[in-house]
């Protein structure tokens, strides 16, 4: 995985290859049977190439019944690369169920991811997390708010 890709000459070719992975029209580029590969490909596609279909793939995986899959998707969109970028409605909608989860790992991951971004909705969500009974959640909120 070119993560990040430093080869500017071949950047367009590599971007095109990543885009094909998320284009359902070509079955030769279908890797949907390999969850780990797809998550990594989506992470690179979204982060390094701003491929919306890669980002959307991660947003959809946040709703997975598989705890590991959902948690990794949340964490992928909380990469520090996104630091101070504007938060977007699709991300807020995808992490919202995790903010109310019974599982503190999900609440902390959701708070971390939200706190990487900036926008008017971010500080109130972080402040609300200070009332969480789990130490990891409110400490994560504090660190993200400080950042």
N, CA, C and O of each residue as an XYZ file, in Angstrom:
588
protein
N       0.834     -1.189      0.000
C       0.000      0.000      0.000
C       0.879      1.254      0.000
O       1.724      1.408      0.882
N       0.699      2.134     -0.956
C       1.454      3.385     -0.945
C       0.837      4.342      0.062
O      -0.172      4.990     -0.217
N       1.430      4.419      1.190
C       0.760      5.096      2.297
C       1.760      5.937      3.080
O       2.405      5.372      3.964
N       1.943      7.185      2.849
C       1.416      7.962      1.711
C       2.273      7.746      0.466
O       3.399      7.258      0.555
N       1.743      8.104     -0.664
C       2.491      7.914     -1.909
C       3.341      9.151     -2.159
O       2.842     10.275     -2.208
N       4.624      8.913     -2.314
C       5.564     10.011     -2.565
C       5.887     10.133     -4.051
O       6.449     11.136     -4.491
N       5.541      9.139     -4.796
C       5.858      9.103     -6.220
C       4.815      9.918     -6.989
O       3.789      9.386     -7.413
N       5.083     11.184     -7.159
C       4.112     12.086     -7.813
C       3.926     11.754     -9.293
O       2.859     12.004     -9.854
N       4.942     11.202     -9.917
C       4.829     10.856    -11.342
C       3.748      9.790    -11.548
O       2.949      9.883    -12.480
N       3.728      8.792    -10.685
C       2.769      7.693    -10.843
C       1.507      7.865    -10.005
O       0.645      6.986    -10.007
N       1.384      8.979     -9.290
C       0.229      9.225     -8.430
C      -1.091      9.034     -9.177
O      -1.972      8.351     -8.655
N      -1.272      9.603    -10.374
C      -2.561      9.423    -11.072
C      -2.878      7.962    -11.412
O      -4.036      7.546    -11.367
N      -1.849      7.197    -11.750
C      -2.057      5.789    -12.099
C      -2.460      4.991    -10.865
O      -3.363      4.156    -10.922
N      -1.787      5.255     -9.754
C      -2.105      4.546     -8.511
C      -3.495      4.950     -8.036
O      -4.256      4.100     -7.573
N      -3.839      6.230     -8.142
C      -5.177      6.679     -7.750
C      -6.248      5.969     -8.577
O      -7.273      5.542     -8.045
N      -6.007      5.850     -9.857
C      -6.952      5.166    -10.742
C      -7.135      3.703    -10.329
O      -8.248      3.178    -10.363
N      -6.049      3.055     -9.943
C      -6.138      1.660     -9.492
C      -6.980      1.558     -8.222
O      -7.817      0.664     -8.096
N      -6.757      2.466     -7.293
C      -7.560      2.458     -6.057
C      -9.029      2.734     -6.352
O      -9.910      2.124     -5.746
N      -9.294      3.636     -7.265
C     -10.679      3.943     -7.616
C     -11.378      2.706     -8.190
O     -12.562      2.488     -7.935
N     -10.657      1.910     -8.951
C     -11.238      0.705     -9.550
C     -11.659     -0.311     -8.489
O     -12.616     -1.059     -8.688
N     -10.957     -0.336     -7.381
C     -11.300     -1.274     -6.311
C     -12.708     -1.011     -5.778
O     -13.399     -1.933     -5.344
N     -13.122      0.246     -5.814
C     -14.434      0.613     -5.272
C     -15.470      0.858     -6.359
O     -16.545      1.395     -6.094
N     -15.141      0.462     -7.582
C     -16.069      0.568     -8.702
C     -16.626     -0.820     -8.993
O     -15.939     -1.664     -9.569
N     -17.845     -1.045     -8.601
C     -18.464     -2.378     -8.705
C     -18.625     -2.848    -10.149
O     -18.943     -4.015    -10.379
N     -18.417     -1.983    -11.106
C     -18.632     -2.358    -12.500
C     -17.585     -3.335    -13.031
O     -17.845     -4.020    -14.020
N     -16.437     -3.417    -12.420
C     -15.365     -4.256    -12.939
C     -15.052     -5.367    -11.941
O     -14.432     -5.121    -10.907
N     -15.478     -6.577    -12.248
C     -15.288     -7.703    -11.319
C     -13.826     -8.116    -11.166
O     -13.485     -8.802    -10.202
N     -12.952     -7.715    -12.094
C     -11.528     -8.017    -11.962
C     -10.892     -7.268    -10.792
O      -9.823     -7.647    -10.312
N     -11.544     -6.222    -10.343
C     -11.035     -5.415     -9.235
C     -11.836     -5.653     -7.962
O     -11.755     -4.855     -7.028
N     -12.593     -6.715     -7.908
C     -13.433     -7.016     -6.745
C     -12.635     -7.819     -5.712
O     -12.295     -8.982     -5.930
N     -12.353     -7.174     -4.600
C     -11.632     -7.814     -3.505
C     -12.502     -7.886     -2.254
O     -11.991     -7.989     -1.139
N     -13.811     -7.833     -2.445
C     -14.741     -7.743     -1.312
C     -14.700     -8.967     -0.403
O     -15.224     -8.919      0.709
N     -14.096    -10.052     -0.848
C     -13.998    -11.241      0.005
C     -12.827    -11.158      0.990
O     -12.642    -12.057      1.810
N     -12.040    -10.084      0.911
C     -10.890     -9.906      1.788
C     -11.081     -8.626      2.598
O     -10.682     -7.543      2.169
N     -11.690     -8.761      3.761
C     -12.046     -7.617      4.603
C     -10.831     -6.768      4.975
O     -10.896     -5.541      4.913
N      -9.737     -7.399      5.355
C      -8.553     -6.642      5.765
C      -7.967     -5.841      4.605
O      -7.595     -4.680      4.772
N      -7.888     -6.462      3.437
C      -7.385     -5.744      2.270
C      -8.280     -4.564      1.939
O      -7.798     -3.465      1.664
N      -9.590     -4.796      1.965
C     -10.533     -3.733      1.622
C     -10.447     -2.575      2.607
O     -10.516     -1.414      2.204
N     -10.299     -2.874      3.883
C     -10.202     -1.795      4.870
C      -8.951     -0.967      4.625
O      -8.997      0.263      4.650
N      -7.834     -1.643      4.390
C      -6.598     -0.919      4.109
C      -6.700     -0.134      2.809
O      -6.253      1.011      2.738
N      -7.279     -0.735      1.790
C      -7.453     -0.041      0.515
C      -8.378      1.164      0.683
O      -8.120      2.226      0.116
N      -9.439      1.007      1.448
C     -10.357      2.126      1.683
C      -9.668      3.238      2.462
O      -9.856      4.420      2.175
N      -8.870      2.848      3.449
C      -8.124      3.820      4.244
C      -7.207      4.655      3.347
O      -7.212      5.883      3.421
N      -6.428      3.990      2.506
C      -5.510      4.693      1.608
C      -6.281      5.486      0.555
O      -5.927      6.625      0.253
N      -7.327      4.891      0.000
C      -8.114      5.574     -1.023
C      -8.714      6.872     -0.478
O      -8.676      7.908     -1.141
N      -9.265      6.804      0.731
C      -9.890      7.981      1.330
C      -8.850      8.997      1.769
O      -8.975     10.189      1.486
N      -7.838      8.528      2.451
C      -6.860      9.438      3.037
C      -5.928     10.056      2.003
O      -5.781     11.277      1.950
N      -5.305      9.230      1.190
C      -4.263      9.718      0.296
C      -4.774     10.183     -1.061
O      -4.132     10.993     -1.729
N      -5.934      9.666     -1.467
C      -6.425      9.983     -2.804
C      -7.798     10.652     -2.809
O      -8.338     10.950     -3.874
N      -8.361     10.888     -1.629
C      -9.671     11.543     -1.502
C     -10.746     10.885     -2.378
O     -11.572     11.571     -2.981
N     -10.723      9.563     -2.438
C     -11.715      8.812     -3.201
C     -12.928      8.628     -2.300
O     -12.865      7.911     -1.302
N     -14.017      9.271     -2.652
C     -15.216      9.286     -1.816
C     -15.784      7.880     -1.625
O     -16.283      7.562     -0.545
N     -15.718      7.049     -2.639
C     -16.246      5.685     -2.504
C     -15.456      4.880     -1.473
O     -16.022      4.015     -0.803
N     -14.166      5.148     -1.337
C     -13.369      4.504     -0.299
C     -13.798      4.979      1.073
O     -13.961      4.176      1.992
N     -13.981      6.281      1.216
C     -14.462      6.854      2.481
C     -15.839      6.292      2.833
O     -16.094      5.912      3.975
N     -16.714      6.246      1.843
C     -18.070      5.735      2.081
C     -18.059      4.259      2.470
O     -18.886      3.816      3.267
N     -17.118      3.500      1.903
C     -16.998      2.092      2.275
C     -16.702      1.995      3.773
O     -17.292      1.170      4.470
N     -15.795      2.833      4.264
C     -15.477      2.839      5.696
C     -16.677      3.287      6.526
O     -16.962      2.699      7.570
N     -17.370      4.309      6.076
C     -18.566      4.770      6.800
C     -19.596      3.650      6.926
O     -20.208      3.479      7.980
N     -19.781      2.896      5.859
C     -20.734      1.774      5.889
C     -20.268      0.664      6.820
O     -21.089      0.024      7.478
N     -18.970      0.430      6.884
C     -18.443     -0.632      7.750
C     -18.590     -0.282      9.227
O     -18.548     -1.174     10.074
N     -18.758      0.977      9.548
C     -18.976      1.374     10.945
C     -20.240      0.745     11.508
O     -20.358      0.565     12.720
N     -21.175      0.414     10.648
C     -22.437     -0.178     11.081
C     -22.385     -1.700     11.142
O     -23.409     -2.342     11.381
N     -21.223     -2.280     10.931
C     -21.089     -3.738     10.928
C     -21.425     -4.339     12.295
O     -21.163     -3.734     13.335
N     -22.001     -5.524     12.274
C     -22.259     -6.266     13.510
C     -20.975     -6.865     14.085
O     -20.926     -7.240     15.256
N     -19.957     -6.951     13.267
C     -18.661     -7.465     13.702
C     -17.918     -6.332     14.413
O     -17.564     -5.330     13.793
N     -17.689     -6.497     15.701
C     -17.074     -5.446     16.519
C     -15.732     -4.991     15.962
O     -15.447     -3.795     15.899
N     -14.918     -5.950     15.563
C     -13.583     -5.636     15.043
C     -13.675     -4.797     13.766
O     -12.932     -3.829     13.599
N     -14.568     -5.163     12.890
C     -14.746     -4.455     11.615
C     -15.215     -3.021     11.867
O     -14.667     -2.073     11.306
N     -16.224     -2.874     12.708
C     -16.768     -1.542     12.991
C     -15.740     -0.651     13.669
O     -15.598      0.519     13.314
N     -15.034     -1.192     14.630
C     -14.041     -0.413     15.372
C     -12.895      0.046     14.468
O     -12.443      1.188     14.559
N     -12.439     -0.836     13.612
C     -11.356     -0.460     12.695
C     -11.796      0.611     11.703
O     -11.004      1.474     11.325
N     -13.045      0.557     11.286
C     -13.555      1.581     10.365
C     -13.608      2.942     11.060
O     -13.236      3.958     10.472
N     -14.068      2.959     12.302
C     -14.099      4.208     13.063
C     -12.687      4.765     13.188
O     -12.454      5.952     12.956
N     -11.764      3.915     13.551
C     -10.378      4.345     13.743
C      -9.737      4.813     12.439
O      -8.925      5.738     12.445
N     -10.091      4.189     11.338
C      -9.516      4.582     10.048
C      -9.878      6.012      9.675
O      -9.056      6.739      9.116
N     -11.092      6.413      9.979
C     -11.504      7.779      9.654
C     -11.129      8.766     10.750
O     -11.416      9.958     10.639
N     -10.489      8.277     11.806
C      -9.981      9.139     12.861
C      -8.475      9.307     12.782
O      -7.843      9.729     13.752
N      -7.897      8.982     11.638
C      -6.458      9.115     11.453
C      -6.056     10.584     11.609
O      -6.811     11.483     11.239
N      -4.881     10.817     12.150
C      -4.437     12.195     12.384
C      -4.246     12.980     11.088
O      -4.115     14.204     11.123
N      -4.231     12.311      9.974
C      -4.184     12.994      8.681
C      -5.355     13.964      8.564
O      -5.230     15.026      7.955
N      -6.481     13.599      9.143
C      -7.695     14.413      9.039
C      -7.733     15.548     10.062
O      -8.715     16.287     10.129
N      -6.679     15.689     10.852
C      -6.649     16.679     11.923
C      -7.064     18.050     11.413
O      -6.501     18.592     10.462
N      -8.052     18.573     12.075
C      -8.581     19.923     11.836
C      -9.262     20.100     10.489
O      -9.524     21.229     10.073
N      -9.554     19.007      9.803
C     -10.368     19.129      8.607
C     -11.824     19.259      9.044
O     -12.181     18.798     10.128
N     -12.657     19.868      8.234
C     -14.063     20.031      8.622
C     -14.767     18.679      8.762
O     -14.624     17.793      7.920
N     -15.524     18.549      9.839
C     -16.317     17.332     10.025
C     -17.476     17.374      9.039
O     -17.946     18.456      8.687
N     -17.933     16.241      8.599
C     -18.981     16.202      7.582
C     -20.156     15.371      8.097
O     -19.984     14.474      8.921
N     -21.357     15.688      7.594
C     -22.581     15.057      8.116
C     -22.580     13.534      8.054
O     -23.102     12.883      8.959
N     -22.007     12.959      7.009
C     -21.998     11.501      6.876
C     -21.206     10.843      8.004
O     -21.591      9.790      8.513
N     -20.110     11.465      8.385
C     -19.313     10.927      9.486
C     -20.077     11.038     10.802
O     -20.114     10.092     11.588
N     -20.677     12.185     11.033
C     -21.465     12.356     12.256
C     -22.577     11.317     12.344
O     -22.799     10.735     13.406
N     -23.268     11.083     11.251
C     -24.344     10.094     11.237
C     -23.815      8.682     11.501
O     -24.462      7.889     12.185
N     -22.639      8.376     10.957
C     -22.078      7.031     11.116
C     -21.571      6.776     12.535
O     -21.678      5.654     13.029
N     -21.021      7.797     13.201
C     -20.499      7.582     14.558
C     -21.562      7.771     15.635
O     -21.371      7.335     16.771
N     -22.668      8.408     15.300
C     -23.709      8.678     16.299
C     -24.140      7.449     17.097
O     -24.220      7.530     18.323
N     -24.419      6.319     16.454
C     -24.812      5.142     17.249
C     -23.716      4.688     18.223
O     -24.017      4.138     19.282
N     -22.474      4.914     17.872
C     -21.361      4.481     18.718
C     -21.173      5.389     19.928
O     -20.626      4.968     20.947
N     -21.622      6.617     19.815
C     -21.565      7.526     20.966
C     -22.495      7.064     22.074
O     -22.259      7.343     23.250
N     -23.553      6.356     21.697
C     -24.532      5.861     22.670
C     -24.362      4.365     22.950
O     -25.216      3.750     23.589
N     -23.271      3.789     22.474
C     -23.043      2.357     22.637
C     -22.875      1.976     24.109
O     -22.419      2.782     24.921
N     -23.247      0.750     24.436
C     -22.990      0.205     25.776
C     -21.509     -0.114     25.961
O     -21.033     -0.252     27.088
N     -20.797     -0.228     24.867
C     -19.389     -0.600     24.888
C     -18.511      0.658     24.949
O     -18.517      1.455     24.011
N     -17.765      0.844     26.032
C     -16.931      2.046     26.141
C     -15.837      2.136     25.081
O     -15.388      3.237     24.761
N     -15.395      0.997     24.524
C     -14.395      1.040     23.451
C     -14.946      1.789     22.246
O     -14.234      2.559     21.601
N     -16.226      1.554     21.949
C     -16.852      2.227     20.820
C     -17.056      3.707     21.104
O     -16.831      4.550     20.236
N     -17.484      4.021     22.326
C     -17.678      5.429     22.675
C     -16.359      6.189     22.596
O     -16.310      7.294     22.057
N     -15.296      5.603     23.129
C     -13.983      6.258     23.095
C     -13.480      6.415     21.658
O     -12.951      7.467     21.300
N     -13.638      5.389     20.845
C     -13.195      5.468     19.448
C     -13.980      6.534     18.690
O     -13.409      7.292     17.906
N     -15.279      6.589     18.923
C     -16.116      7.593     18.255
C     -15.717      9.001     18.684
O     -15.636      9.906     17.854
N     -15.468      9.184     19.970
C     -15.048     10.497     20.483
C     -13.687     10.883     19.906
O     -13.478     12.029     19.507
N     -12.775      9.934     19.864
C     -11.457     10.215     19.292
C     -11.608     10.682     17.844
O     -11.045     11.703     17.449
N     -12.375      9.922     17.058
C     -12.546     10.249     15.646
C     -13.192     11.614     15.475
O     -12.721     12.418     14.671
N     -14.247     11.889     16.204
C     -14.905     13.195     16.112
C     -13.912     14.302     16.464
O     -13.872     15.339     15.801
N     -13.120     14.081     17.498
C     -12.198     15.093     17.973
C     -11.040     15.394     17.055
O     -10.338     16.385     17.253
N     -10.823     14.572     16.065
C      -9.772     14.836     15.087
C     -10.199     15.989     14.165
O      -9.365     16.751     13.678
N     -11.482     16.095     13.944
C     -12.014     17.072     13.000
C     -12.341     18.384     13.714
O     -12.269     18.484     14.939
N     -12.698     19.377     12.915
C     -13.136     20.637     13.490
C     -14.508     21.003     12.938
O     -14.916     20.534     11.876
N     -15.198     21.839     13.674
C     -16.518     22.307     13.271
C     -17.329     22.638     14.511
O     -16.975     22.243     15.621
N     -18.398     23.352     14.318
C     -19.237     23.790     15.438
C     -19.834     22.635     16.235
O     -20.117     22.794     17.423
N     -20.028     21.493     15.617
C     -20.635     20.359     16.319
C     -19.632     19.571     17.155
O     -20.028     18.788     18.019
N     -18.338     19.768     16.908
C     -17.313     18.971     17.581
C     -17.186     19.289     19.071
O     -17.301     18.369     19.881
N     -16.953     20.542     19.476
C     -16.768     20.809     20.912
C     -17.939     20.371     21.802
O     -17.695     19.814     22.872
N     -19.195     20.597     21.408
C     -20.287     20.124     22.273
C     -20.304     18.604     22.457
O     -20.621     18.116     23.542
N     -19.967     17.860     21.410
C     -19.934     16.402     21.534
C     -18.803     15.963     22.463
O     -18.966     15.035     23.255
N     -17.665     16.633     22.360
C     -16.551     16.313     23.249
C     -16.888     16.686     24.694
O     -16.574     15.938     25.620
N     -17.514     17.819     24.880
C     -17.888     18.256     26.234
C     -18.905     17.293     26.850
O     -18.833     16.987     28.040
N     -19.836     16.826     26.050
C     -20.834     15.877     26.544
C     -20.169     14.591     27.034
O     -20.646     13.957     27.976
N     -19.072     14.214     26.393
C     -18.365     12.976     26.752
C     -17.703     13.058     28.123
O     -17.349     12.029     28.698
N     -17.530     14.264     28.653
C     -16.957     14.395     29.998
C     -17.865     13.775     31.057
O     -17.406     13.439     32.148
N     -19.137     13.625     30.743
C     -20.076     13.014     31.687
C     -20.103     11.490     31.577
O     -20.829     10.832     32.322
N     -19.330     10.928     30.669
C     -19.313      9.479     30.484
C     -18.733      8.807     31.733
O     -17.750      9.289     32.296
N     -19.335      7.703     32.163
C     -18.826      7.016     33.348
C     -17.480      6.308     33.142
O     -16.804      5.956     34.109
N     -17.104      6.107     31.895
C     -15.858      5.390     31.619
C     -14.695      6.376     31.493
O     -14.761      7.347     30.739
N     -13.646      6.106     32.237
C     -12.475      6.984     32.283
C     -11.844      7.155     30.907
O     -11.456      8.264     30.540
N     -11.737      6.079     30.147
C     -11.114      6.157     28.825
C     -11.875      7.124     27.922
O     -11.265      7.851     27.138
N     -13.192      7.136     28.026
C     -14.004      7.991     27.168
C     -13.783      9.458     27.508
O     -13.511     10.263     26.617
N     -13.896      9.817     28.787
C     -13.755     11.240     29.113
C     -12.317     11.718     28.999
O     -12.077     12.895     28.731
N     -11.348     10.814     29.199
C      -9.960     11.223     28.979
C      -9.693     11.452     27.485
O      -8.988     12.389     27.110
N     -10.258     10.599     26.653
C     -10.118     10.780     25.214
C     -10.733     12.106     24.783
O     -10.160     12.826     23.965
N     -11.886     12.422     25.328
C     -12.538     13.700     25.010
C     -11.654     14.869     25.415
O     -11.524     15.840     24.669
N     -11.052     14.781     26.579
C     -10.178     15.840     27.047
C      -8.961     16.038     26.159
O      -8.580     17.171     25.864
N      -8.351     14.936     25.733
C      -7.191     15.033     24.850
C      -7.576     15.616     23.497
O      -6.863     16.454     22.945
N      -8.702     15.170     22.970
C      -9.134     15.676     21.663
C      -9.518     17.152     21.757
O      -9.243     17.918     20.834
N     -10.132     17.552     22.832
C     -10.511     18.948     23.013
C      -9.256     19.819     23.130
O      -9.216     20.926     22.592
N      -8.254     19.330     23.817
C      -7.003     20.080     23.957
C      -6.296     20.226     22.599
O      -5.678     21.253     22.316
N      -6.399     19.184     21.771
C      -5.777     19.244     20.453
C      -6.514     20.214     19.548
O      -6.129     20.394     18.392
